[in-house]
CSV table of C-alpha atoms and ligand atoms in Angstrom, one decimal:
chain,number,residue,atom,x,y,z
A,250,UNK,CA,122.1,123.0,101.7
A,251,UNK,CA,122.7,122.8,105.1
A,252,UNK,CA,119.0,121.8,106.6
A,253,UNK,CA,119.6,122.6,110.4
A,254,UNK,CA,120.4,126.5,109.6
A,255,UNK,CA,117.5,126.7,107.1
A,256,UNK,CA,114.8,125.2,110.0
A,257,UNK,CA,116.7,127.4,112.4
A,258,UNK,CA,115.9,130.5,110.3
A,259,UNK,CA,112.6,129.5,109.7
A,260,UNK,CA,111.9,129.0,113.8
A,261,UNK,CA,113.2,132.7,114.1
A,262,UNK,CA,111.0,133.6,111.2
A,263,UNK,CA,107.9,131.5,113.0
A,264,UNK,CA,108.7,133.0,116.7
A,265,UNK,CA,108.2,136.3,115.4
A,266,UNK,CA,105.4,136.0,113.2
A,267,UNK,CA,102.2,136.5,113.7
A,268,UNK,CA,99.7,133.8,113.8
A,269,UNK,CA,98.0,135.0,110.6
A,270,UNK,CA,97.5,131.4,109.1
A,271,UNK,CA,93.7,130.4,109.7
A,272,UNK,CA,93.0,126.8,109.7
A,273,UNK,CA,91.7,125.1,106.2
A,274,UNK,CA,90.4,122.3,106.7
A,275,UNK,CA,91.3,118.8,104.4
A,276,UNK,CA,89.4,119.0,100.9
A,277,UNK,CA,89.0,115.5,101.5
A,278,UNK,CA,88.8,113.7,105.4
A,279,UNK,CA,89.2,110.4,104.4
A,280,UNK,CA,92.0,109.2,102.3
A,281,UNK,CA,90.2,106.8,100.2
A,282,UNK,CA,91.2,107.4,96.8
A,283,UNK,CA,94.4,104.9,94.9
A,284,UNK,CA,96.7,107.7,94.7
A,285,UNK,CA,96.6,109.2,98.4
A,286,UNK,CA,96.8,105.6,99.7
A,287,UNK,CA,99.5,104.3,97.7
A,288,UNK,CA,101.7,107.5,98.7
A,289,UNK,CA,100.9,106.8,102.4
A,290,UNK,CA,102.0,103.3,101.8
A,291,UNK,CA,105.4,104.9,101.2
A,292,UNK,CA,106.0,106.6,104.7
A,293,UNK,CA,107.9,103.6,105.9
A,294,UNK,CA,110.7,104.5,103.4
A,295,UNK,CA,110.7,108.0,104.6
A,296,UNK,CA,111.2,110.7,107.3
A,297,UNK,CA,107.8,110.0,108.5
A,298,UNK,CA,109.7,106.9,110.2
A,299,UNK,CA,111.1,109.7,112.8
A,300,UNK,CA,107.6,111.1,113.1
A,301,UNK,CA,106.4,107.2,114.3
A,302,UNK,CA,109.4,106.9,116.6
A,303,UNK,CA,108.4,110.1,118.1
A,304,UNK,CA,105.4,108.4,119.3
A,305,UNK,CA,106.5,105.2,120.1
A,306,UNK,CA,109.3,107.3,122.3
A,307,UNK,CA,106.4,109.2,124.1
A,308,UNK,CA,104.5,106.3,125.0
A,309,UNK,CA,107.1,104.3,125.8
A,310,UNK,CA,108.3,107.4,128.4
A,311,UNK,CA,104.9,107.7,129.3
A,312,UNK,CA,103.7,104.5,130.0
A,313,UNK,CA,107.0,103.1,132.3
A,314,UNK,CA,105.8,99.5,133.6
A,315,UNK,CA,102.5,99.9,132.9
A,316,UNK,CA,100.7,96.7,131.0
A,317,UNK,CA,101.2,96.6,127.0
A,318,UNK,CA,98.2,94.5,126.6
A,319,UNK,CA,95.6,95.8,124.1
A,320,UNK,CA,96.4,98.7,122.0
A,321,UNK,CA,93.8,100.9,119.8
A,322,UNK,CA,95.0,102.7,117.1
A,323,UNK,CA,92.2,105.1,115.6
A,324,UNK,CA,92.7,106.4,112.3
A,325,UNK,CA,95.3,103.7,111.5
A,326,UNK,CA,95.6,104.4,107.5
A,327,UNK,CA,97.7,101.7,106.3
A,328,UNK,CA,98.8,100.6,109.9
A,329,UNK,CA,102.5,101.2,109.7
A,330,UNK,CA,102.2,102.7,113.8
A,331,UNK,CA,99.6,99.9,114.5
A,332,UNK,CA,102.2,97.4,112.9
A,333,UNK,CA,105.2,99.5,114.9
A,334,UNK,CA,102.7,99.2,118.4
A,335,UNK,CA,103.3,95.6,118.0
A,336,UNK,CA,106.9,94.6,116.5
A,337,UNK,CA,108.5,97.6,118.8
A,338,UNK,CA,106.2,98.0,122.0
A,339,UNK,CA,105.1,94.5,121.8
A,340,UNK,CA,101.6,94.9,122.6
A,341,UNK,CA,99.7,91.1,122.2
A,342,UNK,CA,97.0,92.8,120.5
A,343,UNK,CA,96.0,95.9,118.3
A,344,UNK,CA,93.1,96.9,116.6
A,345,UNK,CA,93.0,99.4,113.9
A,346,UNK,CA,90.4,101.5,113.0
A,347,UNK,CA,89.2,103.9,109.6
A,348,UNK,CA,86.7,105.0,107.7
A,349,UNK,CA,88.6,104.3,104.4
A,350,UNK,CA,88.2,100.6,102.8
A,351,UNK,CA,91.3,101.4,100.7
A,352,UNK,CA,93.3,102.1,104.2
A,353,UNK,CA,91.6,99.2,106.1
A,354,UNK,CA,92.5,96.6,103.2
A,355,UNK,CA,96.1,98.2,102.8
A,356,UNK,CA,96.8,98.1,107.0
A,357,UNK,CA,95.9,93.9,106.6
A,358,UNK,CA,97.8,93.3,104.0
A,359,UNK,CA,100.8,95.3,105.2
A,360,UNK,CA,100.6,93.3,108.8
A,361,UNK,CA,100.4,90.3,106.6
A,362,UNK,CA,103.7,91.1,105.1
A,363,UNK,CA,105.6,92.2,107.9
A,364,UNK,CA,104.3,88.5,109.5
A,365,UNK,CA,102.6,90.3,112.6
A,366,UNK,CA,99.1,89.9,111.6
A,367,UNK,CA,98.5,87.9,114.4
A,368,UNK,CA,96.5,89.9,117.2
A,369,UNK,CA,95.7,92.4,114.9
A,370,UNK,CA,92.9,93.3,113.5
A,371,UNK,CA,91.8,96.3,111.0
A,372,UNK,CA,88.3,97.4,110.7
A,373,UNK,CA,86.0,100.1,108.7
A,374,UNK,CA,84.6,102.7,111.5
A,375,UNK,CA,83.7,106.5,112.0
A,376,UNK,CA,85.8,106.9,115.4
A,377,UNK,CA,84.0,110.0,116.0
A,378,UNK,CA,80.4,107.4,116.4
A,379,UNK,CA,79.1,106.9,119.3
A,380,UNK,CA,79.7,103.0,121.0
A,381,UNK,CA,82.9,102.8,119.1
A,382,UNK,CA,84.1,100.2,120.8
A,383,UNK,CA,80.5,98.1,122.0
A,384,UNK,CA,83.1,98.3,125.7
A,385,UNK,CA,85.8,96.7,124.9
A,386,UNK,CA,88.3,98.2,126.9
A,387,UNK,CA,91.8,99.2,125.4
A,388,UNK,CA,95.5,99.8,128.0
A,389,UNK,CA,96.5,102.3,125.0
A,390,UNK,CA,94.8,104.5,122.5
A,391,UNK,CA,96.0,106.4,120.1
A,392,UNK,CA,95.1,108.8,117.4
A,393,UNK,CA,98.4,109.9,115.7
A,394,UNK,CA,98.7,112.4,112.4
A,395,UNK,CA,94.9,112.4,112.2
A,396,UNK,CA,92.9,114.6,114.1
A,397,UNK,CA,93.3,117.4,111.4
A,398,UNK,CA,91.3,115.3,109.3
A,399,UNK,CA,88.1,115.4,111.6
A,400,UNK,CA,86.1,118.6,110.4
A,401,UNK,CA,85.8,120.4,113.4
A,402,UNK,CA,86.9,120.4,117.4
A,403,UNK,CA,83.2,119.3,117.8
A,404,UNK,CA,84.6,116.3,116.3
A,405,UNK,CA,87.5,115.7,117.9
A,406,UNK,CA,86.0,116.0,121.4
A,407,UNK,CA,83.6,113.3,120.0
A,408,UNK,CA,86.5,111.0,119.4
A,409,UNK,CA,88.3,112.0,122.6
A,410,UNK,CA,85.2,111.1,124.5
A,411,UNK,CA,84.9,107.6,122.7
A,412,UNK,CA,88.6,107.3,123.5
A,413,UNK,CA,88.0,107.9,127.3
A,414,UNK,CA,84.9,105.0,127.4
A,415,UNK,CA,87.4,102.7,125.5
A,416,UNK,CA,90.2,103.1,127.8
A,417,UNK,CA,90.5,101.3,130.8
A,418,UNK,CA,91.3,103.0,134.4
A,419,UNK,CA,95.4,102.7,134.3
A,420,UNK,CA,95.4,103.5,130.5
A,421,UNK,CA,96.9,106.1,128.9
A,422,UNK,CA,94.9,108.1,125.7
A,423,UNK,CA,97.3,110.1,123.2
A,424,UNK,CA,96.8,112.6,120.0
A,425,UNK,CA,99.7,113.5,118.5
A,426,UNK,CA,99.2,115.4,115.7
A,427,UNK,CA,101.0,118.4,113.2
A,428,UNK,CA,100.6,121.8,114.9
A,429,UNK,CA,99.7,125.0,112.3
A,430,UNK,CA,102.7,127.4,112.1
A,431,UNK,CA,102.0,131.1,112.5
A,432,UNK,CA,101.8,132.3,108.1
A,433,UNK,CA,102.0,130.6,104.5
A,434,UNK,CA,105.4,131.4,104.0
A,435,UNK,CA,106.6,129.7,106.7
A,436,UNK,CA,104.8,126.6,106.3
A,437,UNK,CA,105.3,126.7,102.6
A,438,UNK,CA,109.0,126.8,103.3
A,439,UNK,CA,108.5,123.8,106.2
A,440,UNK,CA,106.9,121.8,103.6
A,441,UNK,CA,109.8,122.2,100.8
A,442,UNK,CA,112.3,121.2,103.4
A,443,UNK,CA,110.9,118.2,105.5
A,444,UNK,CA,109.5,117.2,102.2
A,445,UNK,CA,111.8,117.4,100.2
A,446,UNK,CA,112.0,113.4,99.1
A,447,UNK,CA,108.2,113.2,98.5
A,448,UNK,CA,106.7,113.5,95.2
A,449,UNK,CA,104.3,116.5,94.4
A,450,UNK,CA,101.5,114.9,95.3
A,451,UNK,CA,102.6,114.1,98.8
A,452,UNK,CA,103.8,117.3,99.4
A,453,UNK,CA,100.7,118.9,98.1
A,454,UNK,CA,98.8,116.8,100.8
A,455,UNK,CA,101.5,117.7,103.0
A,456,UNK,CA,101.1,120.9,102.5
A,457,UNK,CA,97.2,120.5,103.0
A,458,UNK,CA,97.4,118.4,106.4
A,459,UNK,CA,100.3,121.8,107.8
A,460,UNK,CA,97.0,124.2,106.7
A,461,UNK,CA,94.3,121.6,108.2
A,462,UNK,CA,96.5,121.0,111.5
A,463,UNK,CA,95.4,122.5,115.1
A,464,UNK,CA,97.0,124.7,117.3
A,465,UNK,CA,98.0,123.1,120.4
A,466,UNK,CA,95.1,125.4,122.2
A,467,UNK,CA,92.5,124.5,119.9
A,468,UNK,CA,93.0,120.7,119.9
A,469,UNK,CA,93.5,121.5,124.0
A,470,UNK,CA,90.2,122.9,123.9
A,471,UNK,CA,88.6,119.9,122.3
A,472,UNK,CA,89.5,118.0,126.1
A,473,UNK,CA,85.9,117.3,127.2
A,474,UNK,CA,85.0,119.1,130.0
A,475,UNK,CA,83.2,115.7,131.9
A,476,UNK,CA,86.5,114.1,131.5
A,477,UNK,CA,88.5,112.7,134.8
A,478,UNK,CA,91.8,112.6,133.4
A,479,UNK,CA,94.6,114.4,133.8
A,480,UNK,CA,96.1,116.4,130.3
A,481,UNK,CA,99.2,117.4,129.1
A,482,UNK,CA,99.4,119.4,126.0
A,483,UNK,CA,103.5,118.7,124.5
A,484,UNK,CA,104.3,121.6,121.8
A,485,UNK,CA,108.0,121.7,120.5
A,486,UNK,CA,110.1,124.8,120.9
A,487,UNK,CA,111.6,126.1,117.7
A,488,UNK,CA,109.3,125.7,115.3
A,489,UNK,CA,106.2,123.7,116.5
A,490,UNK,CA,105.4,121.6,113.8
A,491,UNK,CA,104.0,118.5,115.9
A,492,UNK,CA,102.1,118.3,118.8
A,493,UNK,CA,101.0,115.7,121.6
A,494,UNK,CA,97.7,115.4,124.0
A,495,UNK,CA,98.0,113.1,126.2
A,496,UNK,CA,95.2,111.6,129.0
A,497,UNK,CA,96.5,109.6,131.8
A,498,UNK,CA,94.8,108.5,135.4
A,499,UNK,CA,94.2,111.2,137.7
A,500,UNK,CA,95.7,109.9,140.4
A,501,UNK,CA,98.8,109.9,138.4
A,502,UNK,CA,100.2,113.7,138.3
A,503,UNK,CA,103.8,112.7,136.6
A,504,UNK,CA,103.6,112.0,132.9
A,505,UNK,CA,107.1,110.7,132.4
A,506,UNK,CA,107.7,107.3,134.7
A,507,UNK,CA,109.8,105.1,132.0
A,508,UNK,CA,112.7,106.2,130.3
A,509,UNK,CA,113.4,105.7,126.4
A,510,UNK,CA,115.1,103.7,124.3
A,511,UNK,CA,118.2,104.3,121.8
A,512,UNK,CA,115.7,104.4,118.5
A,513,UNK,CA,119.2,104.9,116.4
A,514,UNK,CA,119.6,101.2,116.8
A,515,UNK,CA,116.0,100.0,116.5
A,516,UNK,CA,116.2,99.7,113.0
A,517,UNK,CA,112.9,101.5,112.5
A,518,UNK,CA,115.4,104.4,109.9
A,519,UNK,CA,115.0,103.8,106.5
A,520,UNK,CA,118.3,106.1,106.4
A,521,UNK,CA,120.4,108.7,108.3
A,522,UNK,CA,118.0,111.6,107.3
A,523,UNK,CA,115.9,109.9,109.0
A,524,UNK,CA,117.8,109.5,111.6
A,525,UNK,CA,118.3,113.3,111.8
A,526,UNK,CA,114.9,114.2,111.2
A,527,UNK,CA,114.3,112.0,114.5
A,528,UNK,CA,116.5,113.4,116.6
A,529,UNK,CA,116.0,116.8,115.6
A,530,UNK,CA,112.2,116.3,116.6
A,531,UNK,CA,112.9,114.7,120.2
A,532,UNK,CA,115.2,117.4,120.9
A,533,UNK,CA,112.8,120.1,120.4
A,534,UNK,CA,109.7,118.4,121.9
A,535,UNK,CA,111.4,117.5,125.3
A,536,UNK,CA,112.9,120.6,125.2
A,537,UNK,CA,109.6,121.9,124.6
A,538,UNK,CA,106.0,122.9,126.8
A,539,UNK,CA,104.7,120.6,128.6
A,540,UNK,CA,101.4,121.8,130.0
A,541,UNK,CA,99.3,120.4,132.6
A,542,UNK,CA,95.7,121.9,130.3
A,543,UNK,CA,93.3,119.6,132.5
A,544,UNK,CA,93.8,118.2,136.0
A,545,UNK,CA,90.9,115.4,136.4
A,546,UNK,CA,91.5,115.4,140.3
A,547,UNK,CA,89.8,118.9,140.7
A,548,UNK,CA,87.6,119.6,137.5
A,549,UNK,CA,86.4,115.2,136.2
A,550,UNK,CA,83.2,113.8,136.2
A,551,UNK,CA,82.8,110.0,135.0
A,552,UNK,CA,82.1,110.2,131.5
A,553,UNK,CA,79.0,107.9,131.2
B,836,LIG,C1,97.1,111.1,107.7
B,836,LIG,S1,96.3,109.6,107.9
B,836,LIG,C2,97.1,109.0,109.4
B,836,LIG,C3,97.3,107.5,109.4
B,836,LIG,C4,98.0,106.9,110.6
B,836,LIG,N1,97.5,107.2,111.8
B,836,LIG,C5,99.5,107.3,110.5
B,836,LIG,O1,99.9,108.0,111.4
B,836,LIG,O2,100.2,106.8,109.6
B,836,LIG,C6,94.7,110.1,108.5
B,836,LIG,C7,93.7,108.9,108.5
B,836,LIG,O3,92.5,109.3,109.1
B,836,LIG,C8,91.4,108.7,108.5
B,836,LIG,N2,90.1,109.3,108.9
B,836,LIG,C9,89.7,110.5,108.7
B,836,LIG,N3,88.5,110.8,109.3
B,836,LIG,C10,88.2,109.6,109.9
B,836,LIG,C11,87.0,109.2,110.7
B,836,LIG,N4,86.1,110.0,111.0
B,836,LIG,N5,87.0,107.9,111.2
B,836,LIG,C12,88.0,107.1,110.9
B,836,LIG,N6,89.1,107.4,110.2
B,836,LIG,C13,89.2,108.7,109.7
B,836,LIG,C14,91.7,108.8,107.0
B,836,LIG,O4,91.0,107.9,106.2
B,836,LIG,C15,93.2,108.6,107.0
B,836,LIG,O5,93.5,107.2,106.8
């Protein structure tokens, strides 16, 4: 089967549609049972890997010189992008957050293995609390593949607001996420192809996460209102399957100051689909929107 013409019917199919697909939200928002957490413990073997250097790329493009001190990672699962934060962007520390033990336990014992347990640290926590972080201030934080678990945009901008308090004045805050395609067909057909080497399980919560996932408007829309940052919502051309939010200073009005790196040789691939699936995604998110959706220097307030 040749993949690229199949997703390039499908992104014909998806730019005409309709957006007829309403959102349903995960039957269950935190992954805590054995069998969803063992499957997640997988995505390191799997085209997932492109979707981690996807974000590692952004940051890294987005950040430039800026200090790679102390990262947050909220809604961590097992850690494989905390563990990638630190072995590829070499920040000295991160912290991990989730609400699932299961996830928290596997995330240490996964550092442990892949000997960069030191400086990180994995704990138990509802990021969309209030006082998430008692202060402690963070040069990075992330919430990747995650906010279509939170039940509502209520919650989101609860998290987005904690994530604003936790980060310090140079830092940069980013939600990259799956974006909802426009009918069932479409996304049905998405899921048999980019998960294709999953087992039935993972692509049935595959599957779920595509019908749980926010339009890049909606998770927009979750920016709150007091915040002094500046916002760019990233949405791939094609067939806009991933998204990216991102909050930086808003003195700064130019999200791209670094340039990236050749991934291909990082030795983050588990294999040349991989690969593919990787440079597939970059190409059609740089190629993509970028939209300035809140500019902190005219509309931000200090969040208290
Ligand atoms: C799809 S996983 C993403 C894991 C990881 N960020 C990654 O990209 O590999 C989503 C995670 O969000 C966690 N989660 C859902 N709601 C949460 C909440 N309110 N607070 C903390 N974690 C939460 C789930 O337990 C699950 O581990």
């Amino acid at each position: 089967m040749d993949v690229k013409a199949v997703f390039q019917t499908l992104a014909k199919k998806n730019k005409k549609a309709k957006q007829t697909l309403s959102r349903k939200p995960e039957p269950e928002s935190v992954t805590d049972t054995e069998g969803s957490v063992n499957d997640y413990q997988e995505m390191m073997k799997t085209n997932m890997t492109a979707n981690y250097a996807v974000v590692l790329d952004l940051i890294e493009r987005t950040l430039g010189g800026n200090n790679r001190t102390h990262a947050l990672d909220l809604c961590c699962g097992p850690g494989h992008l905390s563990i990638c934060l630190k072995k590829f962007l070499a920040y000295e520390s991160v912290t991990g957050f989730d609400l699932s033990p299961r996830m928290i336990a596997a995330a240490q014992g996964n550092a442990t293995r892949e000997r960069v347990a030191y400086g990180m640290t994995f704990s138990q926590r509802d990021v969309s609390k209030p006082n998430l972080t008692n202060g402690r201030l963070f040069d990075l934080v992330l919430m990747a593949n995650a906010a279509h678990h939170l039940p509502t945009l209520e919650h989101v901008r609860r998290v987005l607001h904690e994530a604003e308090k936790s980060v310090t004045a140079e830092g940069v805050i980013f939600v990259t996420d799956l974006a909802r395609l426009k009918n069932e067909e479409i996304t049905r057909n998405f899921v048999s192809l980019a998960g294709a080497e999953y087992g039935d399980h993972m692509r049935q919560d595959f599957l779920n996460s595509m019908h749980a996932a926010w339009l890049p408007s909606e998770l927009a829309s979750s920016i709150p209102s007091t915040s002094d940052r500046t916002w760019f919502s990233l949405t791939m051309k094609d067939l806009p399957f991933f998204q990216a939010l991102v909050g930086i200073p808003a003195e700064r009005n130019v999200l791209f100051t670094g340039k990236g790196r050749n991934w291909l040789q990082s030795g983050i691939f588990p294999n040349t689909g991989a690969e593919q699936a990787f440079l597939f995604m970059t190409d059609c998110l740089y190629g993509g929107t970028v939209e300035l959706v809140q500019d902190g220097r005219k509309h931000g307030k200090r969040v208290s």
